[in-house]
Coordinates of C-alpha atoms in Angstrom, one line a residue:
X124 CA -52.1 39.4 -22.0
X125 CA -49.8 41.8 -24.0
X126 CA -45.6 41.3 -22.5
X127 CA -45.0 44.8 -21.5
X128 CA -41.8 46.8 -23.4
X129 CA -38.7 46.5 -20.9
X130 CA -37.8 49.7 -22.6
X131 CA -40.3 51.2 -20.5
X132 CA -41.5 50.3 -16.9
X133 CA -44.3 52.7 -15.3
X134 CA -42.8 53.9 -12.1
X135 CA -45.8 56.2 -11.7
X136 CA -49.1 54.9 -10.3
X137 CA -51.6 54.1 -12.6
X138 CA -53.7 56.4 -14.7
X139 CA -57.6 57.0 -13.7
X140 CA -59.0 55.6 -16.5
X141 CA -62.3 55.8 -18.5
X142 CA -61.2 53.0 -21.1
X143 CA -62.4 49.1 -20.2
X144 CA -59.4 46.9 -19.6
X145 CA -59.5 45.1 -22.6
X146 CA -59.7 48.3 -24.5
X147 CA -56.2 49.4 -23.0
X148 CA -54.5 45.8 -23.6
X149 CA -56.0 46.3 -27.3
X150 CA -53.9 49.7 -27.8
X151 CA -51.0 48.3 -26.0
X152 CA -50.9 45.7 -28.1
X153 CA -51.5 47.9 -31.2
X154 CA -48.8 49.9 -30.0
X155 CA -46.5 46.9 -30.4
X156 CA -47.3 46.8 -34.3
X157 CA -46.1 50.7 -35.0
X158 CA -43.6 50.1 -38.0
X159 CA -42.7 53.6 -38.8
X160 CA -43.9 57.1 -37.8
X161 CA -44.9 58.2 -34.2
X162 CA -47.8 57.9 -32.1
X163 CA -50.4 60.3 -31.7
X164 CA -53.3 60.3 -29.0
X165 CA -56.1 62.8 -28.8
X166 CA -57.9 63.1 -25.7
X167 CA -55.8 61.5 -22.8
X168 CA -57.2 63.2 -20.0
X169 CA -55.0 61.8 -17.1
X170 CA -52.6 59.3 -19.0
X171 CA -53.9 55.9 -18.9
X172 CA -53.8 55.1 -22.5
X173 CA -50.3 57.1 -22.6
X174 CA -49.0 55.2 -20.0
X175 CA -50.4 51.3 -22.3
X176 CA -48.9 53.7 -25.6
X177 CA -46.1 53.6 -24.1
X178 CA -45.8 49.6 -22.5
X179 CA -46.8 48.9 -25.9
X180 CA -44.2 50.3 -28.6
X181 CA -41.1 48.4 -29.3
X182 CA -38.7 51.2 -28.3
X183 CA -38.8 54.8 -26.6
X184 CA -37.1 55.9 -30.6
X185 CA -40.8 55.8 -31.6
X186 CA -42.0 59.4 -30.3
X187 CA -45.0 59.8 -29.0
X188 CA -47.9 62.9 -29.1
X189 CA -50.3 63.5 -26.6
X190 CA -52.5 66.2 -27.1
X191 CA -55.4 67.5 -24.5
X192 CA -56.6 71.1 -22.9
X193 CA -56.7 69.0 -19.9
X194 CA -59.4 71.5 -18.7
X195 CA -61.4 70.5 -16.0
X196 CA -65.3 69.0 -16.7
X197 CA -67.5 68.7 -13.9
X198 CA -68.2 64.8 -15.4
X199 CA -64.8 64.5 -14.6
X200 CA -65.1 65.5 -10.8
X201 CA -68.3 63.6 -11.1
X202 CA -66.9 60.3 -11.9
X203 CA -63.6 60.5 -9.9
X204 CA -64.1 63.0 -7.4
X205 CA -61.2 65.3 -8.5
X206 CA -60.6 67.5 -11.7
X207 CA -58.6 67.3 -14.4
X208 CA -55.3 69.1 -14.8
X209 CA -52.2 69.1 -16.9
X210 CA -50.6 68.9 -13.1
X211 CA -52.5 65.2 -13.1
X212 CA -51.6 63.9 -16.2
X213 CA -47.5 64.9 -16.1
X214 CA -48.0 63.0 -12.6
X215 CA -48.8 59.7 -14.2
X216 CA -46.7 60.0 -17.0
X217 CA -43.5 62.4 -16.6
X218 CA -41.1 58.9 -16.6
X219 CA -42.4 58.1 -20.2
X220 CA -39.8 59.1 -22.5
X221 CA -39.8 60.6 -26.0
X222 CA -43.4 61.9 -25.2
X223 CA -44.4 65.5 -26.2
X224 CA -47.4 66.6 -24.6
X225 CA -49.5 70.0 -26.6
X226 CA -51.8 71.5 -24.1
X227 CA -54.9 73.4 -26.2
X228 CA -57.9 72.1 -28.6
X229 CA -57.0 69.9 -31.2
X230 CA -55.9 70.2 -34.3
X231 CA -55.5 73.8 -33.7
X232 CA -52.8 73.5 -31.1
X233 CA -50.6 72.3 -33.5
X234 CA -51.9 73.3 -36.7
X235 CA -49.1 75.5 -37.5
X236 CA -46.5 73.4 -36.6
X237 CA -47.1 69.8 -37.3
X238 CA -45.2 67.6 -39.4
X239 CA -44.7 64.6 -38.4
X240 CA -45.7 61.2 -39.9
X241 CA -48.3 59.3 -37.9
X242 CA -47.7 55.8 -37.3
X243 CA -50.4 55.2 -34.9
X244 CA -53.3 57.7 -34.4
X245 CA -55.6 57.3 -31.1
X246 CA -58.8 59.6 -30.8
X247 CA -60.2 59.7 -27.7
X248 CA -61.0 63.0 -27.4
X249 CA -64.3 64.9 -29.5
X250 CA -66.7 62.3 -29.9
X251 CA -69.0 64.1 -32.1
X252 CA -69.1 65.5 -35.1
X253 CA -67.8 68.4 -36.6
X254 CA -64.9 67.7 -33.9
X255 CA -64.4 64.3 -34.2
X256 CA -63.9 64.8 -38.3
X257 CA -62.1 67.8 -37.8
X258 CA -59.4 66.0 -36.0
X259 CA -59.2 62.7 -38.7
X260 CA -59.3 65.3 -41.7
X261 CA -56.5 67.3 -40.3
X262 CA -54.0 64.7 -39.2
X263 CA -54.5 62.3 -42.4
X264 CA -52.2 63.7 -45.0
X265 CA -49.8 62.4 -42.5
X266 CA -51.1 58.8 -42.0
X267 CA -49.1 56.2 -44.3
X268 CA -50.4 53.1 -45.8
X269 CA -49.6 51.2 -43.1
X270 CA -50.9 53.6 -40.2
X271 CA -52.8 52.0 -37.7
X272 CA -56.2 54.2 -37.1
X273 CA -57.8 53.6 -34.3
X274 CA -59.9 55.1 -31.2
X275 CA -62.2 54.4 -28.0
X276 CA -66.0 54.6 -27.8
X277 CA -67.6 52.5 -30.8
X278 CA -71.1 52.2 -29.0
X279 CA -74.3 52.9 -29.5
X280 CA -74.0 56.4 -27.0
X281 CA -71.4 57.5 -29.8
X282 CA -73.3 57.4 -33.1
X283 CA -71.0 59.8 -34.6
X284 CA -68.0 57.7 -34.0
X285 CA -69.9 54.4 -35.1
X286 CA -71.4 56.4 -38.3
X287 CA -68.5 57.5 -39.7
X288 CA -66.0 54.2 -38.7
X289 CA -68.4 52.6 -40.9
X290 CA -68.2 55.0 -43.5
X291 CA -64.4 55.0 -43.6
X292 CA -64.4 51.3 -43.5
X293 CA -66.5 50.9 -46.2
X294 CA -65.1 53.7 -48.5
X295 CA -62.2 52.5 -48.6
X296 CA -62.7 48.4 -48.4
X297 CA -60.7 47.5 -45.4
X298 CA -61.5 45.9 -42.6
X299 CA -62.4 46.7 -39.5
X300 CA -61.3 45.5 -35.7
X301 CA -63.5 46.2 -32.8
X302 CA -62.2 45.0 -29.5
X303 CA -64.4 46.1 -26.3
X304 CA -65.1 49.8 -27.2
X305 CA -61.8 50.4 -28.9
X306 CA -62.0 50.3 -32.9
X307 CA -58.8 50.2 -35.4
X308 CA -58.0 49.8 -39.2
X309 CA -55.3 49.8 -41.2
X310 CA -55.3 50.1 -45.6
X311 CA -52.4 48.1 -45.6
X312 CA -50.7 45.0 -43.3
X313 CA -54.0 44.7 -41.6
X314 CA -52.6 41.6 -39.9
X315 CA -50.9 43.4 -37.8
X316 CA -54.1 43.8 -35.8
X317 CA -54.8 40.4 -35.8
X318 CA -51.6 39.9 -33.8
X319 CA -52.6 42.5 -31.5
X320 CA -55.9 40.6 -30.5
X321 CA -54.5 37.0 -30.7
X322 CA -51.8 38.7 -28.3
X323 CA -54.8 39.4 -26.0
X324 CA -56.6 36.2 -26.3
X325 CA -53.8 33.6 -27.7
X326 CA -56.3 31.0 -27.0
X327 CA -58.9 32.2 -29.4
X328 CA -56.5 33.0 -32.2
X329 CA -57.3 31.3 -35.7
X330 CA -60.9 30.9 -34.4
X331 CA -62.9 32.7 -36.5
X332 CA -66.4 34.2 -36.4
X333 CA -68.7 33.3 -39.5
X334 CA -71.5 35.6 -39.7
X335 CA -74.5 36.0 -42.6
X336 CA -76.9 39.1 -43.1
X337 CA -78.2 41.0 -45.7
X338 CA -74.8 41.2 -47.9
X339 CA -73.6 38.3 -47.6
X340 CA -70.8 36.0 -45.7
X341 CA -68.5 37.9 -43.6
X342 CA -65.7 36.5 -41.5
X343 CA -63.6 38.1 -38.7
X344 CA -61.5 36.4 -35.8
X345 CA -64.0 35.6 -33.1
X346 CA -62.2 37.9 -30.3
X347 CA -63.6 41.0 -32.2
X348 CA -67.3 42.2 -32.5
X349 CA -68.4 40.6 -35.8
X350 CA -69.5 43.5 -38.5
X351 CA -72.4 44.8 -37.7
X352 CA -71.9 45.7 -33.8
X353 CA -74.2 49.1 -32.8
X354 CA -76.2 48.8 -36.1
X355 CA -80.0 48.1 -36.8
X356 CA -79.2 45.9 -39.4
X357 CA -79.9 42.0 -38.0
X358 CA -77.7 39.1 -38.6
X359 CA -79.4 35.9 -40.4
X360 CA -77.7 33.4 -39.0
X361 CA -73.6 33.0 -37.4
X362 CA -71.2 30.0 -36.9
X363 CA -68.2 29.3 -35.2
X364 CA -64.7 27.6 -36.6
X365 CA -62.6 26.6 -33.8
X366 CA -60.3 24.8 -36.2
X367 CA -60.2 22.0 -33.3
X368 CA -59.1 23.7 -30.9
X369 CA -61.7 23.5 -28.7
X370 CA -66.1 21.3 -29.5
X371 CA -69.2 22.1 -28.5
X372 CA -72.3 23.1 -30.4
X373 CA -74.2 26.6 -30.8
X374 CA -78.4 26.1 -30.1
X375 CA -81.0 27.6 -30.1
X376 CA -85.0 27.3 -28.9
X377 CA -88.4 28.8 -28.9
X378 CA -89.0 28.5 -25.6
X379 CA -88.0 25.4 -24.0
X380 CA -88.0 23.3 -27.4
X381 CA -84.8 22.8 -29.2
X382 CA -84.6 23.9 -32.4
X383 CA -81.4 23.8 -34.0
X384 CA -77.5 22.8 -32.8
X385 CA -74.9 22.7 -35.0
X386 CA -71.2 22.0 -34.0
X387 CA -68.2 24.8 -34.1
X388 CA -67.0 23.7 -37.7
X389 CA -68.6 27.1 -39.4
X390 CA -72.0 25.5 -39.5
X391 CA -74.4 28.2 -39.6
X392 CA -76.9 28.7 -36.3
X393 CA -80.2 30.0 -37.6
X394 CA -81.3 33.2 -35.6
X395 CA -84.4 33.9 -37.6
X396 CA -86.6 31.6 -35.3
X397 CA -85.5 31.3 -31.7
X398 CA -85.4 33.6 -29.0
X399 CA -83.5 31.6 -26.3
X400 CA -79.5 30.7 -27.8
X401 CA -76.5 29.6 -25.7
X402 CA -73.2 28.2 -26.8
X403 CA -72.3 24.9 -25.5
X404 CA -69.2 23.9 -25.1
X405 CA -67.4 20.5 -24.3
X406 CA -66.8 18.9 -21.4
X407 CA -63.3 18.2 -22.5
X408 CA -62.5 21.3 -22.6
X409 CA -59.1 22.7 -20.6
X410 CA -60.0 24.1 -17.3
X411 CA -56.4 25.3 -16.8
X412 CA -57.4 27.7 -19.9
X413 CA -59.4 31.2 -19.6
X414 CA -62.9 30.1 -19.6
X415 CA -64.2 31.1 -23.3
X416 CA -67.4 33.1 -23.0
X417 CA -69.7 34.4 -25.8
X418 CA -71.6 38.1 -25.9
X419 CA -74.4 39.3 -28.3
X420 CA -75.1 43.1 -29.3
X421 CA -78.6 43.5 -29.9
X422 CA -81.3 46.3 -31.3
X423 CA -84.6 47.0 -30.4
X424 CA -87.2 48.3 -32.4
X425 CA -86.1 52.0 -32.0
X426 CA -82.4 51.0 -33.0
X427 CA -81.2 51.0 -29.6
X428 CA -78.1 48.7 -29.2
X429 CA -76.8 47.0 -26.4
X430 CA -73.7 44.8 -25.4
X431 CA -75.1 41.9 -23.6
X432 CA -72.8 40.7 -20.7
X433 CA -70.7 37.8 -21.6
X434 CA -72.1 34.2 -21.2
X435 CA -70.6 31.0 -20.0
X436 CA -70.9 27.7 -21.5
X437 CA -74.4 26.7 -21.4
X438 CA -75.9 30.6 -20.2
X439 CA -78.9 31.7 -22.3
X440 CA -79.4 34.9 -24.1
X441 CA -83.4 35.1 -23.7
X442 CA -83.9 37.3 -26.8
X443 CA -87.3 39.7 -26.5
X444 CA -89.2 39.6 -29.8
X445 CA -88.9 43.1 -29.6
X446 CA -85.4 42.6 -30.4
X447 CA -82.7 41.1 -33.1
X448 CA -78.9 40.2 -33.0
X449 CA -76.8 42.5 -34.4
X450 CA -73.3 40.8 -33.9
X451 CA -71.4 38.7 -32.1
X452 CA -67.9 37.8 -30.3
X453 CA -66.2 35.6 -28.1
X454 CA -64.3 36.5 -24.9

């Protein structure tokens, strides 16, 4: 996992949080890549991702934003049994320094009195749309190049968030990083997400994901969903380059019958025919390691997606007919 910042060593307890744990080491380790400019978060609620913000950034120089009515929402008190409060959030991060906390609706809190270049933006707040465009189309005449975009909830309950990603993403030709639920892109220095996930899964890094659908080859480092994660648009086929580090095969059947296996060299795994497919990995490979583990997205006929749980070595995804792969990571 990410090495936390000694500049910064959470004496509070930890944050409720509403983010998946991968998510969080994904914007601490984001965090880490911040070259200039400070970091803004929408939507805290009661600190967690403040308090990996602020593990994450090289020093307490780079400021930090948080902005949130912290108002309370009975899915809040639902889900945790309290409600949130500013009084909550200042107690699980008052020991962060350089953080400056705007209490009101974003942008409008601030919209008379920002001016600060953005080095990181987090949006975790309005997840529909006009909100959720309100917020990006204020706050970018101050992103740079090199800003680091990013924000939680890329799934298929969020199609709002995964419309318009895509749309940015695609605009503009750069690529995308999804890691869990959290999503991030940069127009320039992109690589500086890649060290972010190979921080997270050193194991995996230089093994890449090499997927085929209706446009055509598309490669991404096999940590982060492949393209096409919470659309309706199937992939063709998918292969795996491990570059060595670790063997196996991908297969996949129609039924019980075999009907295709191809090693982890970026040989490409047919997905047009089966409906049973399982990665299978080598017996030589190092059980003192993090046990790799693939997981599928997948629509149904009425474009509902899903996130399959991940499978060991060996598992089957037993695919409905009613239903198509839609992307594809490893864990």
């Amino acid at each position: 996992m990410v090495q936390l910042n000694m500049n910064y060593q959470n004496t509070s307890t930890p944050a409720p949080r509403t983010m998946t744990h991968v998510g969080l080491a994904f914007l601490e380790a984001l965090a880490a890549q911040v070259q200039n400019g400070c970091i803004l978060e929408i939507g805290p609620l009661f600190g967690s991702s403040t308090q990996a913000l602020a593990k994450g950034r090289k020093t307490t120089d780079t400021p930090m934003h948080s902005i949130d009515t912290f108002e309370a929402a009975p899915w809040v008190r639902k889900r945790f049994g309290f409600d949130l409060s500013r009084e909550k959030f200042d107690e699980h991060t008052q020991d962060i320094p350089n953080l400056t906390v705007h209490q009101g609706f974003s942008p409008d809190v601030v919209k008379n009195t920002w001016s600060h270049d953005i080095g990181m933006y987090f949006d975790d707040a309005t997840h529909g749309d006009p909100g959720w465009s309100d917020n990006l189309n204020f706050f970018r005449p101050f992103f740079k190049d090199d800003t680091i975009i990013c924000g939680d909830d890329f799934a298929g309950g969020w199609p709002d968030i995964v419309q318009n990603v895509y749309k940015i993403a695609r605009a503009e030709n750069i690529r995308l990083f999804i890691m869990g639920r959290v999503w991030a892109l940069a127009k320039e220095d992109d690589h500086r997400i890649v060290n972010a996930v190979n921080s997270i899964f050193p194991d995996l890094s230089e093994v890449m994901m090499v997927c085929h659908r209706d446009k055509g080859e598309i490669r991404n480092p096999a940590a982060v969903w492949s393209w096409g994660v919470h659309t309706n648009v199937a992939l063709n086929s998918f292969g795996i380059e491990t570059g060595g580090k670790f063997k196996g095969a991908l297969e996949s059947y129609r039924g019980k019958k075999l009907l295709n296996s191809v090693p982890l060299d970026g040989s490409q795994l047919d997905l047009t025919s089966g409906n049973r497919f399982t990665l299978r990995l080598a017996s030589s490979v190092d059980k003192t390691k993090p046990e790799t583990k693939i997981q599928y997205c997948t629509v149904d006929k009425a474009g509902r997606t899903q996130n399959t749980k991940s499978l060991s070595s060996g598992q089957f995804l037993d695919l409905p007919e009613t239903e198509k792969i839609t992307a594809i990571r490893l864990t």
